[in-house]
XYZ file of C-alpha atoms in Angstrom:
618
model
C 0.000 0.000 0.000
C 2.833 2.385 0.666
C 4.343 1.518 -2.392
C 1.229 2.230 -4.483
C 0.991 5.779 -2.625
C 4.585 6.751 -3.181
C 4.140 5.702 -6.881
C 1.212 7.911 -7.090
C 3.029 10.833 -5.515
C 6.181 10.379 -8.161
C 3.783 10.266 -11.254
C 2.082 13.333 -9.832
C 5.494 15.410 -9.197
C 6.871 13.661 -12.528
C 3.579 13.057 -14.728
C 4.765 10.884 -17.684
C 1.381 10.042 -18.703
C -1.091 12.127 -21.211
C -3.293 11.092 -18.233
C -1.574 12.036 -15.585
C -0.043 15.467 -17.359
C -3.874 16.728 -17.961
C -4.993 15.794 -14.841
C -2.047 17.603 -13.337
C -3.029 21.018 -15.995
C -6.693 20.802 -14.542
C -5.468 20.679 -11.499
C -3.561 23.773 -10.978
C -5.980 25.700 -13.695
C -8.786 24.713 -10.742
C -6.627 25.814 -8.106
C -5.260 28.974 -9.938
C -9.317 29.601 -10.659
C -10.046 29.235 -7.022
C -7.477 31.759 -5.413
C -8.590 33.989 -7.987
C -12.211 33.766 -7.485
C -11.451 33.784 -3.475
C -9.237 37.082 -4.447
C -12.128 38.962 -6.364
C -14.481 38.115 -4.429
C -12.160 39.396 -1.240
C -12.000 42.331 -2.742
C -15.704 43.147 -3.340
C -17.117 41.574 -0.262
C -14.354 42.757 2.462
C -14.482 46.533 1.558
C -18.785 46.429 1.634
C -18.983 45.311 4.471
C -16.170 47.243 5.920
C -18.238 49.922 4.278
C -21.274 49.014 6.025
C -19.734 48.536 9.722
C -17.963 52.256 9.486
C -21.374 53.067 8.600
C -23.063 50.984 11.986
C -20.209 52.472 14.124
C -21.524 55.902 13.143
C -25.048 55.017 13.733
C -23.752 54.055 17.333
C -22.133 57.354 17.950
C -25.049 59.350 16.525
C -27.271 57.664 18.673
C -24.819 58.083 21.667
C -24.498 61.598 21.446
C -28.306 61.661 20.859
C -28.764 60.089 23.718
C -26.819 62.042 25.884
C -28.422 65.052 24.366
C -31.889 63.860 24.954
C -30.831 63.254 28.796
C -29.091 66.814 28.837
C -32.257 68.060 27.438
C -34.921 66.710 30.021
C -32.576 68.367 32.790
C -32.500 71.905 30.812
C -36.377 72.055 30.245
C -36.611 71.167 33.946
C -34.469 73.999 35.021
C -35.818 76.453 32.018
C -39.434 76.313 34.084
C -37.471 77.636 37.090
C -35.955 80.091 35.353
C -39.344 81.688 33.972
C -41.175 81.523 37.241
C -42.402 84.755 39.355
C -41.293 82.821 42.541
C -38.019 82.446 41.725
C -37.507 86.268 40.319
C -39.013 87.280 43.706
C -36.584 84.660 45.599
C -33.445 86.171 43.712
C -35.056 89.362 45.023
C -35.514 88.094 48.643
C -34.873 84.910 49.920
C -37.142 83.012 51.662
C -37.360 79.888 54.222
C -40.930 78.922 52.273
C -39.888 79.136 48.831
C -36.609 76.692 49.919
C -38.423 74.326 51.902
C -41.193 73.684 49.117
C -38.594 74.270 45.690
C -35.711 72.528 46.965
C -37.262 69.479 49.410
C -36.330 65.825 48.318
C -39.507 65.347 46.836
C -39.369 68.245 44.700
C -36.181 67.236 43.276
C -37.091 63.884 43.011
C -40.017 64.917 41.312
C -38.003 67.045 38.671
C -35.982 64.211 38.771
C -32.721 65.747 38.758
C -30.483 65.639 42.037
C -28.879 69.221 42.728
C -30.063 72.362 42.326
C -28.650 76.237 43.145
C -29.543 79.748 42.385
C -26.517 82.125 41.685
C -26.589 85.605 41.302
C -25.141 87.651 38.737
C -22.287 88.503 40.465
C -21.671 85.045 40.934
C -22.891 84.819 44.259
C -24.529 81.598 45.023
C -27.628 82.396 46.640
C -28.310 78.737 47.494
C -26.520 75.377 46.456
C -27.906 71.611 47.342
C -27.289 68.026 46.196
C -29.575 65.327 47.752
C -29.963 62.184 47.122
C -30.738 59.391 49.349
C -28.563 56.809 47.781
C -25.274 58.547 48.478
C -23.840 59.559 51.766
C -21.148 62.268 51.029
C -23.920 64.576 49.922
C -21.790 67.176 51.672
C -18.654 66.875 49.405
C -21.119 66.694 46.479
C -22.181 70.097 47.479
C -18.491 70.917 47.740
C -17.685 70.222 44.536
C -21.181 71.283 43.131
C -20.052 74.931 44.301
C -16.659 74.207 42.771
C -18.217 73.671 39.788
C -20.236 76.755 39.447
C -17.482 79.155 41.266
C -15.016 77.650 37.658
C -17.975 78.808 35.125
C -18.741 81.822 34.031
C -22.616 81.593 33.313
C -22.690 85.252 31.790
C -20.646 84.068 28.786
C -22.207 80.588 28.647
C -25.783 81.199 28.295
C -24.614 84.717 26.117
C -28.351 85.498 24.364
C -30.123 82.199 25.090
C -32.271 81.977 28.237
C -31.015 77.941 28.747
C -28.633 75.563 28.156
C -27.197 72.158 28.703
C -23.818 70.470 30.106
C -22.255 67.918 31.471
C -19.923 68.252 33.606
C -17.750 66.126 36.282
C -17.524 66.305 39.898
C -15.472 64.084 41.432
C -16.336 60.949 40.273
C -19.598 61.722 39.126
C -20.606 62.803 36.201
C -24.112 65.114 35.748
C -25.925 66.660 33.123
C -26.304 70.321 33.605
C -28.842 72.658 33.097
C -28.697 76.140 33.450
C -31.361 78.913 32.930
C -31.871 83.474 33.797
C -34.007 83.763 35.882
C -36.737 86.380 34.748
C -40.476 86.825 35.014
C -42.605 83.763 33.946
C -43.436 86.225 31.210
C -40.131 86.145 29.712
C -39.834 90.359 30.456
C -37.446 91.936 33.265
C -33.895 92.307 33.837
C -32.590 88.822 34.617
C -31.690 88.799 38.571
C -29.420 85.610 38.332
C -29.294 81.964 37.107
C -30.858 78.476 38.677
C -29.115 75.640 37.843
C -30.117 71.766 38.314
C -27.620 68.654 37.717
C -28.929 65.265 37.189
C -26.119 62.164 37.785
C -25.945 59.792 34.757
C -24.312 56.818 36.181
C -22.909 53.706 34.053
C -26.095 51.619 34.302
C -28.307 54.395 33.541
C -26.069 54.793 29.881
C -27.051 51.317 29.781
C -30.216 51.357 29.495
C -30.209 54.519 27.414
C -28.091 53.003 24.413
C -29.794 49.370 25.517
C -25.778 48.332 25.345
C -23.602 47.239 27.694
C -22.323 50.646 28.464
C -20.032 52.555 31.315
C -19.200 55.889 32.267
C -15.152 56.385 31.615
C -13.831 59.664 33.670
C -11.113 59.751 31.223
C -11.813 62.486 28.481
C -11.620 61.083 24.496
C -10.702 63.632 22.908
C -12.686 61.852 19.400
C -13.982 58.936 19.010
C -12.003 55.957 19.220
C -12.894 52.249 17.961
C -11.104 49.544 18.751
C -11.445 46.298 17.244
C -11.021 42.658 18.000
C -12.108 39.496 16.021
C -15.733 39.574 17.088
C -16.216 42.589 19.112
C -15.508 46.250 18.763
C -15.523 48.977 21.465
C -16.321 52.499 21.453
C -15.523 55.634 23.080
C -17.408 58.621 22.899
C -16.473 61.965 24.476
C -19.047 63.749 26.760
C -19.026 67.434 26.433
C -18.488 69.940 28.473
C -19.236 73.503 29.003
C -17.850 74.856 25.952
C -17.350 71.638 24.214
C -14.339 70.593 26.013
C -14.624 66.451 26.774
C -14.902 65.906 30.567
C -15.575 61.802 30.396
C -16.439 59.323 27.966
C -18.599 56.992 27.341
C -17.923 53.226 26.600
C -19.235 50.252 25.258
C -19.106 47.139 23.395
C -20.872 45.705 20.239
C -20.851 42.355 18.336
C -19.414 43.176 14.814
C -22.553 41.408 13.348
C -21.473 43.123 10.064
C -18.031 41.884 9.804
C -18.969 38.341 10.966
C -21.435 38.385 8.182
C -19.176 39.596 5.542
C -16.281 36.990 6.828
C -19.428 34.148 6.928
C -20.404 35.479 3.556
C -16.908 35.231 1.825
C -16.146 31.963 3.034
C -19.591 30.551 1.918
C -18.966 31.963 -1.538
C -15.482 30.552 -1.758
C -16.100 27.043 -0.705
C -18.737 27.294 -3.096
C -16.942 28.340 -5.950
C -14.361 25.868 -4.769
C -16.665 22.760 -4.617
C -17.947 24.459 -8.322
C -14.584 23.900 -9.410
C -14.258 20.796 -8.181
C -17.220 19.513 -9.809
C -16.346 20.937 -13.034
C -12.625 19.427 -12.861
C -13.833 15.977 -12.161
C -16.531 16.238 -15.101
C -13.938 17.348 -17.449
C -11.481 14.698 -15.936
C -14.297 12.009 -16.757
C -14.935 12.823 -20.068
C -11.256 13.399 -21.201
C -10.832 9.811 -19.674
C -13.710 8.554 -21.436
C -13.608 10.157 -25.035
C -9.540 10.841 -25.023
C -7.415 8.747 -22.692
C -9.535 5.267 -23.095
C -9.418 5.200 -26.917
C -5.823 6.487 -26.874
C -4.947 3.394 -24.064
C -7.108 0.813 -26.744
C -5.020 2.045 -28.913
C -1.628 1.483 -27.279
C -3.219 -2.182 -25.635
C -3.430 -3.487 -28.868
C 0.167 -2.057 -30.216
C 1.597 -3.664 -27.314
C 0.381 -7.347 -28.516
C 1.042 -6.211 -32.095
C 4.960 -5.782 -30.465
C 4.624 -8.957 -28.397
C 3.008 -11.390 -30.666
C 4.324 -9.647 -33.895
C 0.811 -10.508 -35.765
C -0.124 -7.317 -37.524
C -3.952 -7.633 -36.620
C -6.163 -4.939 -37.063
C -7.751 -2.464 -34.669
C -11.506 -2.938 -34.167
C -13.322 -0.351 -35.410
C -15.312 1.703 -32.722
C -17.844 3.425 -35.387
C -16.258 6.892 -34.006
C -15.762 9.694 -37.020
C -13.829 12.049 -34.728
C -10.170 12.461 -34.620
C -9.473 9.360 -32.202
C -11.599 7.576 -34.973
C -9.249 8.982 -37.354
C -6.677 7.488 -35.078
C -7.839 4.137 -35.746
C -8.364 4.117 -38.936
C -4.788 5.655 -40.007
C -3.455 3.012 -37.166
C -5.415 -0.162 -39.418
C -4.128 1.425 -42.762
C -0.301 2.018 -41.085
C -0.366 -2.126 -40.188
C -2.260 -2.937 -43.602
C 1.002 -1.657 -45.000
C 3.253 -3.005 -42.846
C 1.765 -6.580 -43.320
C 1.871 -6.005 -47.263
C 5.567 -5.002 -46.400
C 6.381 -8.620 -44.478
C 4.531 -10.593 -46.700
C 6.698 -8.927 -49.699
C 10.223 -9.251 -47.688
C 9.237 -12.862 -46.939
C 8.890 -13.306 -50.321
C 12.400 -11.622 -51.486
C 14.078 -13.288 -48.296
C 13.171 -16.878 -49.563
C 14.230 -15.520 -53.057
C 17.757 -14.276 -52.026
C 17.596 -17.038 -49.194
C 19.587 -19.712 -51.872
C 22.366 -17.311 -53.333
C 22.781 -15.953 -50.047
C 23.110 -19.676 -48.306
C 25.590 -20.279 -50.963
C 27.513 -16.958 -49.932
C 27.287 -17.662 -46.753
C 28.627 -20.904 -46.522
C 31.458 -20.372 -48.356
C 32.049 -16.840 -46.375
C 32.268 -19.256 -43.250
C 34.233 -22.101 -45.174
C 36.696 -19.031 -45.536
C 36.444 -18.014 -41.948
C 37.391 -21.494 -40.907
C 40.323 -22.502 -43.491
C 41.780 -18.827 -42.219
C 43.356 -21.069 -39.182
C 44.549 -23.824 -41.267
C 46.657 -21.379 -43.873
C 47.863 -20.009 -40.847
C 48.960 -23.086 -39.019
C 50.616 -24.067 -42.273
C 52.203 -20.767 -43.016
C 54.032 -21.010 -39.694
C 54.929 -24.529 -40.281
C 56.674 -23.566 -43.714
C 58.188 -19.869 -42.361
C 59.489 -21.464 -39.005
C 63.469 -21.901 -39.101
C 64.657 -25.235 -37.518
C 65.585 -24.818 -34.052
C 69.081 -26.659 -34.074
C 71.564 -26.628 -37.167
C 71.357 -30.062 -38.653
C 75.462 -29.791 -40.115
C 76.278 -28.504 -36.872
C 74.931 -31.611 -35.201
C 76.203 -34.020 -37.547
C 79.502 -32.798 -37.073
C 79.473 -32.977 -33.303
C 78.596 -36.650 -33.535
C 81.071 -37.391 -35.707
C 83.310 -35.615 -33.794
C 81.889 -37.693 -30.577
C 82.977 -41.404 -32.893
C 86.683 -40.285 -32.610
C 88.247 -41.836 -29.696
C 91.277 -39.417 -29.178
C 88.353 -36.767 -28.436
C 89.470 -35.251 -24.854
C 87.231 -35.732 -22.020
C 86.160 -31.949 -21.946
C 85.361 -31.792 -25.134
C 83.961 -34.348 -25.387
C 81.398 -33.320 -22.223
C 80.758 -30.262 -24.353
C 80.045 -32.110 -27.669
C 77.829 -34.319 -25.731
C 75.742 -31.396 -24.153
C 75.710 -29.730 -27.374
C 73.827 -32.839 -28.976
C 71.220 -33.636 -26.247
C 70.517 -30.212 -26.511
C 69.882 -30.353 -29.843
C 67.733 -33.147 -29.764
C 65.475 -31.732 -27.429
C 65.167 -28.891 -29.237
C 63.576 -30.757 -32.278
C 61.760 -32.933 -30.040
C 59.790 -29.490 -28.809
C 59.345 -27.911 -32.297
C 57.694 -31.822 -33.373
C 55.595 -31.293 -30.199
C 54.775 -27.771 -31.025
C 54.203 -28.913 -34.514
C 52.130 -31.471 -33.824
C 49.833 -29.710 -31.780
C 48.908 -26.766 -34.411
C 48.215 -29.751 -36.816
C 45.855 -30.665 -34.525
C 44.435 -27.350 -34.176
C 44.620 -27.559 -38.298
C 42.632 -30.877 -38.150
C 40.159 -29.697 -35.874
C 39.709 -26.417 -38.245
C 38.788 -28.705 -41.409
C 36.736 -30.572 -39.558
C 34.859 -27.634 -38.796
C 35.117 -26.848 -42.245
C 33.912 -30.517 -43.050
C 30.753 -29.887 -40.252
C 30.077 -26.541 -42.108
C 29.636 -28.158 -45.317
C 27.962 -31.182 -44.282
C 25.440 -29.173 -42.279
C 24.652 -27.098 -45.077
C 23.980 -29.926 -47.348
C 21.542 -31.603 -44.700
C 19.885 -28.382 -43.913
C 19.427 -25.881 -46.755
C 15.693 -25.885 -47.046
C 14.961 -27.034 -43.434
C 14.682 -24.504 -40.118
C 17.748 -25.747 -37.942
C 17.082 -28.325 -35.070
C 17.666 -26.662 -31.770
C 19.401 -28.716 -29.384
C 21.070 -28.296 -25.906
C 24.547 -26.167 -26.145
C 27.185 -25.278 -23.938
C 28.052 -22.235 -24.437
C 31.153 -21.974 -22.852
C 32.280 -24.726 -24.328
C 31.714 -23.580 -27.748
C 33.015 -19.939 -26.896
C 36.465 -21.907 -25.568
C 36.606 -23.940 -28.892
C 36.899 -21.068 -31.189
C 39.120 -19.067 -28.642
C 41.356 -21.539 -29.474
C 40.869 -21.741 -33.246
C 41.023 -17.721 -33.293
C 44.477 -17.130 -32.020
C 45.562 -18.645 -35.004
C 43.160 -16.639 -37.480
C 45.932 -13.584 -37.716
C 49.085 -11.621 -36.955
C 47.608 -9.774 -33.814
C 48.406 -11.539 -30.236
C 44.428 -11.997 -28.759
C 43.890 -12.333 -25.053
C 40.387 -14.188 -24.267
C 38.379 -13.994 -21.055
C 35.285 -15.901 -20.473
C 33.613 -17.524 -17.602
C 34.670 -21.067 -16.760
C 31.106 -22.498 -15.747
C 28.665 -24.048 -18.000
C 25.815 -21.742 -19.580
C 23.231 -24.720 -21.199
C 21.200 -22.499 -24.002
C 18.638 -23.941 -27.410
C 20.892 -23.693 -30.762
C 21.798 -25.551 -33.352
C 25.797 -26.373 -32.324
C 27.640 -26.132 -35.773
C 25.520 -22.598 -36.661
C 26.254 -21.146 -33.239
C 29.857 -21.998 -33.909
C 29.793 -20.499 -36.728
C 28.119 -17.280 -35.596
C 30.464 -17.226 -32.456
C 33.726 -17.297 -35.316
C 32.308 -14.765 -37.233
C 32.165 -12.734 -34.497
C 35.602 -13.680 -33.330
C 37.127 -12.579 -36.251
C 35.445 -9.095 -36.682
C 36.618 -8.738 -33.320
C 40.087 -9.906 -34.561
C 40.146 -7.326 -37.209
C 38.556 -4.409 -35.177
C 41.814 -4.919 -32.909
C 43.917 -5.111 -35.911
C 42.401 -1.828 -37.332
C 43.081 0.083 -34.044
C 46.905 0.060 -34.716
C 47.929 -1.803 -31.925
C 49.694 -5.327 -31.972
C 47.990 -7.117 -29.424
C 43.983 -6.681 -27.644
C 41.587 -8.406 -25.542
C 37.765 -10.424 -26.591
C 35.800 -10.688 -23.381
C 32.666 -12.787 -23.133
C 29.955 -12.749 -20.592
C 26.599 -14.423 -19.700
C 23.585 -12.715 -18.062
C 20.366 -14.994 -17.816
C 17.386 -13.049 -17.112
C 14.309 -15.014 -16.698
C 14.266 -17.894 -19.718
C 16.944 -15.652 -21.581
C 20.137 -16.247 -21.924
C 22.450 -12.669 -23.166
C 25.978 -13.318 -24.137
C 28.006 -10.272 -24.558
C 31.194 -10.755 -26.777
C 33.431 -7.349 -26.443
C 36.714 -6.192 -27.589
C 38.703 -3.450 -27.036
C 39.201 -2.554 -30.594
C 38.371 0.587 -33.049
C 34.819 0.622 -32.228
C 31.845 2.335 -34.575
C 29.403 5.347 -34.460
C 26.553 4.438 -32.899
C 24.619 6.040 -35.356
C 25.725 3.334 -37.639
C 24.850 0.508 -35.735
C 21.005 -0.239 -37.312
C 22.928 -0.314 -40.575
C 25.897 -3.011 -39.976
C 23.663 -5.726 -39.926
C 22.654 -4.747 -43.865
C 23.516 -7.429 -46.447
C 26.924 -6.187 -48.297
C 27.568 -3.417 -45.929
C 31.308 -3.614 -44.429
C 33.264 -0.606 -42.063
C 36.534 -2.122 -44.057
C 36.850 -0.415 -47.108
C 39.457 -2.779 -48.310
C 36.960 -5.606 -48.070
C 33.803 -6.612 -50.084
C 30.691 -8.675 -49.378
C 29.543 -7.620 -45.709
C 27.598 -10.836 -45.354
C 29.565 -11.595 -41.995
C 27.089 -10.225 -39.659
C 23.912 -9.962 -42.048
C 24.306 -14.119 -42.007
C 25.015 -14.016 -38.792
C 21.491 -11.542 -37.922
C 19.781 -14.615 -40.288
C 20.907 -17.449 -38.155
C 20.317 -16.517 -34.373
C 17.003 -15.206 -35.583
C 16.398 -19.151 -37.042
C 17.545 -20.394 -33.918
C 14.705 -18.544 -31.853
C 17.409 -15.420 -30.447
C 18.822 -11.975 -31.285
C 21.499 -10.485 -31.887
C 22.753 -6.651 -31.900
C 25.912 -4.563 -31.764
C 26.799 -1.798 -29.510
C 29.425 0.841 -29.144
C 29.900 3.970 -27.786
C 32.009 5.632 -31.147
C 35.250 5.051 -32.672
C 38.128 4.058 -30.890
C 35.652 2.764 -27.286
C 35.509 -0.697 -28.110
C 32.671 -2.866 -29.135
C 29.826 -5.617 -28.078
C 28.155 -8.131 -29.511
C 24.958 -9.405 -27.370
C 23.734 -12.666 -28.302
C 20.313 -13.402 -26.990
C 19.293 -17.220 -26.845
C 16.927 -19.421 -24.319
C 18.087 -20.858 -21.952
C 18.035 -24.287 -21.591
C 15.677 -26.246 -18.729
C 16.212 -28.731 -16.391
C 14.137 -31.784 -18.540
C 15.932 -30.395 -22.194
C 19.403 -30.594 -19.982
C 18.596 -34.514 -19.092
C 17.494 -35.732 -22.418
C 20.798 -34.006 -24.059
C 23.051 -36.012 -21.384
């Protein structure tokens, strides 16, 4: 199972396949298409609704402000009816217990809902100053700083032409809304004799409930309004006014950032969407090119791949398509229409050539193994005797006189046995190329004879030891030339299926173009190395030599009936004969080389022989 992933991995990072290449095209075209889509739409959708939460955090502060207007407001119309009343113009005018007792009592406060009140004159006197409420016990230091608070203002310049207005301001740690009104006749006429003021608390909770939010009171002065932003939640700060619009405290508070949330919620639905789209769309088209391009195209290959293994040149069913994989087909029947016209007509001409060529042949390989026997012979006739026959007569002569002294004698008599074994080594050496000679023209004699019996007939295959037949025309080869040959081949047997005299034959062939490769690479002496790899059934036996080599570009063309490398030379049916025969015998053979002057090899490809073929040959 791992194995089967980590294949799939390497053919996705190294797609081979028309398959696997498309697949791997769609693939980043579907995920180029969905960053892109996720970046337009990111673009459009992020600034909206960034648009539209600006646009909720203003509707917040509006309705802040509005609220703490509206609260402002209630206090000011509470303390404008004060201002326009007879009974406070007379009390700025004198004082009284009664009017303070009834105006400023807890319930009358309570009932104007507002929690201080004070009259000032307008010399900034303050006629009377009180803070009550019930809930707080330092009502005295509220009064303190609600004095404070009206000794810092100047009410002349606040109010200016208006009758009222509205404040907040911050004593302490309280923050109130303010309200200040003249005091004149209920009428609106007379001089104005001073200025009552009323301040109503606005605590934390009571912001609250205005705004419906969870809201607090911040004593720390904004100087604008600030929003700060998390994930989910935003807060805002807005200043509270003071007299003449300087911030004395803010106010705080929290929202959801429904908006944004939506707008993220939003995005992502339209992007896995799109994605999921894509998806879709990529395995549809993945599908069909499977169906209408990669199936036909694999039908196609299927059946050249048993065209290659079987080598019968059947047609391609026709799949009634008229498209260009139909066009496919139909040039792929009419491509092995010709080639099966081709065979039949080569089969033809290859029987027709098959008798002058047998006749070549035979005597190209007669020539090939007389080349031994003129040599053997050669170096019988050029060979100088290895003792001087008058010089050995005479010292025997010499050796019949009896006044011969001792010494010289000894000498004479050394000089003789010497002699003797000299000639009795060149017989021995002599002897044993005539053998070599012998065994030559009986190969000769087998060549003929197998000819003779064979010339219309495929060659019986039989069990073959190749090493043994490779050692037999070592042997045989060092003898085919001038140049010294070293051979190196394995020493255990390789059993293959050949016919023995035509493998021979094929294996001296080879020997000698080997021989004259050497030859033609200027040096005196080289090396033939052979080599068996069995892979499966198959047997491969590589035959290489060190010698001039060949272009590789060349190498299709060697096998050609009269083609040669020598130019001194004529015929070239050497290897072309040789091509013939392993193909009869059920093998191969090819040459390879990697240019001129590397060396060469010759691979010869046979089956190998089994156990029961091994046991009826013994």
């Amino acid at each position: 199972m791992a194995a089967h992933v980590r294949r799939r991995v390497g053919a996705l990072r190294n797609p081979r396949s028309l398959g696997a290449q498309l697949v791997l095209i769609l693939t980043l075209v579907g995920a180029g298409g969905a960053v892109a889509i996720a970046l337009l739409l990111a673009a459009i959708i992020t600034p909206s609704f960034g648009k539209l939460e600006r646009r909720s955090v203003d509707a917040h502060v509006e309705r802040t402000h509005a609220a703490l207007s509206e609260y402002a407001n209630k206090v000011e119309s509470a303390v404008k009816d004060y201002g326009d009343w007879n009974d406070s113009y007379d009390y700025m005018t004198r004082p009284t217990v009664t009017f303070e007792r009834e105006s400023f009592s807890p319930l009358a406060m309570a009932n104007l809902d507002v929690n201080a009140m004070a009259y000032v004159g307008n010399d900034r006197r303050i006629v009377i100053a009180r803070w009550i409420d019930e809930a707080r016990h330092d009502q005295p230091a509220m009064r303190a700083r609600l004095v404070r608070m009206i000794a810092a203002l100047d009410l002349r310049r606040l109010l200016g032409a208006k009758s009222a207005t509205n404040f907040y301001a911050r004593m302490g740690g309280v923050v109130a809304a303010v309200g200040v009104a003249k005091v004149r006749r209920s009428d609106g006429t007379g001089a104005p004799r001073g200025y009552v003021l009323m301040a109503r608390e606005i605590s934390s909770r009571q912001l609250a409930d205005l705004l419906q939010l969870n809201a607090t009171i911040d004593l720390t002065p904004a100087s604008n309004e600030v929003v700060q932003q998390s994930r989910a939640r935003m807060t805002i700060t807005v200043p509270i006014d003071g007299a003449g619009g300087a911030p004395v405290a803010s106010a705080r508070f929290t929202v959801p950032r429904d908006v944004s949330m939506l707008g993220q919620r939003m995005l992502l639905l339209v992007i896995a969407g799109s994605v999921l789209l894509l998806l879709v769309v990529l395995m549809v088209l993945r599908r069909m090119i499977g169906r209408l391009v990669l199936s036909p195209l694999a039908r196609v290959e299927r059946h050249m791949e048993r065209v290659r293994v079987s080598g019968s040149l059947a047609l391609l069913e026709d799949n009634g398509r008229r498209d260009e994989i139909g066009s496919l087909g139909l040039s792929f029947n009419g491509m092995l229409t010709q080639l099966k016209n081709l065979r039949e007509q080569i089969e033809a001409q290859s029987f027709a050539l098959g008798r002058s060529e047998s006749a070549v042949a035979v005597m190209h390989n007669v020539r090939n193994a007389l080349s031994p026997i003129s040599t053997v012979i050669s170096h019988g006739i050029n060979r100088a005797p290895p003792v001087d026959q008058t010089m050995l007569v005479r010292a025997a002569d010499e050796l019949g006189k009896a006044d011969v002294p001792p010494a010289r004698r000894e000498k004479l008599a050394a000089f003789v046995r010497a002699g003797v074994t000299a000639m009795e080594a060149a017989r021995a050496e002599q002897i044993e190329q005539l053998g070599i000679g012998r065994d030559a023209l009986g190969h000769v004699l087998d060549i003929i004879g197998q000819q003779q019996a064979a010339a219309h007939e495929r060659p019986p295959l039989s069990t073959c030891d190749m090493t043994e037949v490779i050692a037999q025309n070592a042997t045989i080869a060092r003898y085919s030339g001038k140049t010294h040959i070293a051979f190196t081949y394995p020493a255990e047997p390789c059993p293959v299926l050949a016919n023995r005299v035509i493998l021979s034959q094929v294996v001296g062939n080879l020997f000698a173009n080997a021989a004259e490769a050497i030859a033609a690479a200027g040096r005196n002496g080289g090396r033939i190395t052979a080599s068996f790899t069995r892979t499966g059934d198959a047997v491969a036996v590589r035959i290489s030599d060190d010698g001039e080599g060949f272009d590789p570009t060349v190498g299709a063309t060697l096998f050609q009936r009269g083609y040669s490398t020598r130019a001194h030379k004529s015929g070239g049916l050497g290897l072309h004969w040789c091509a013939n025969s392993m193909t009869a015998m059920d093998g191969a053979l090819r040459l390879e080389s990697e240019g001129k002057g590397t060396g060469a090899s010759a691979i010869l490809t046979l089956r190998a022989a089994t156990a029961a073929e091994m046991s009826v040959a013994a």
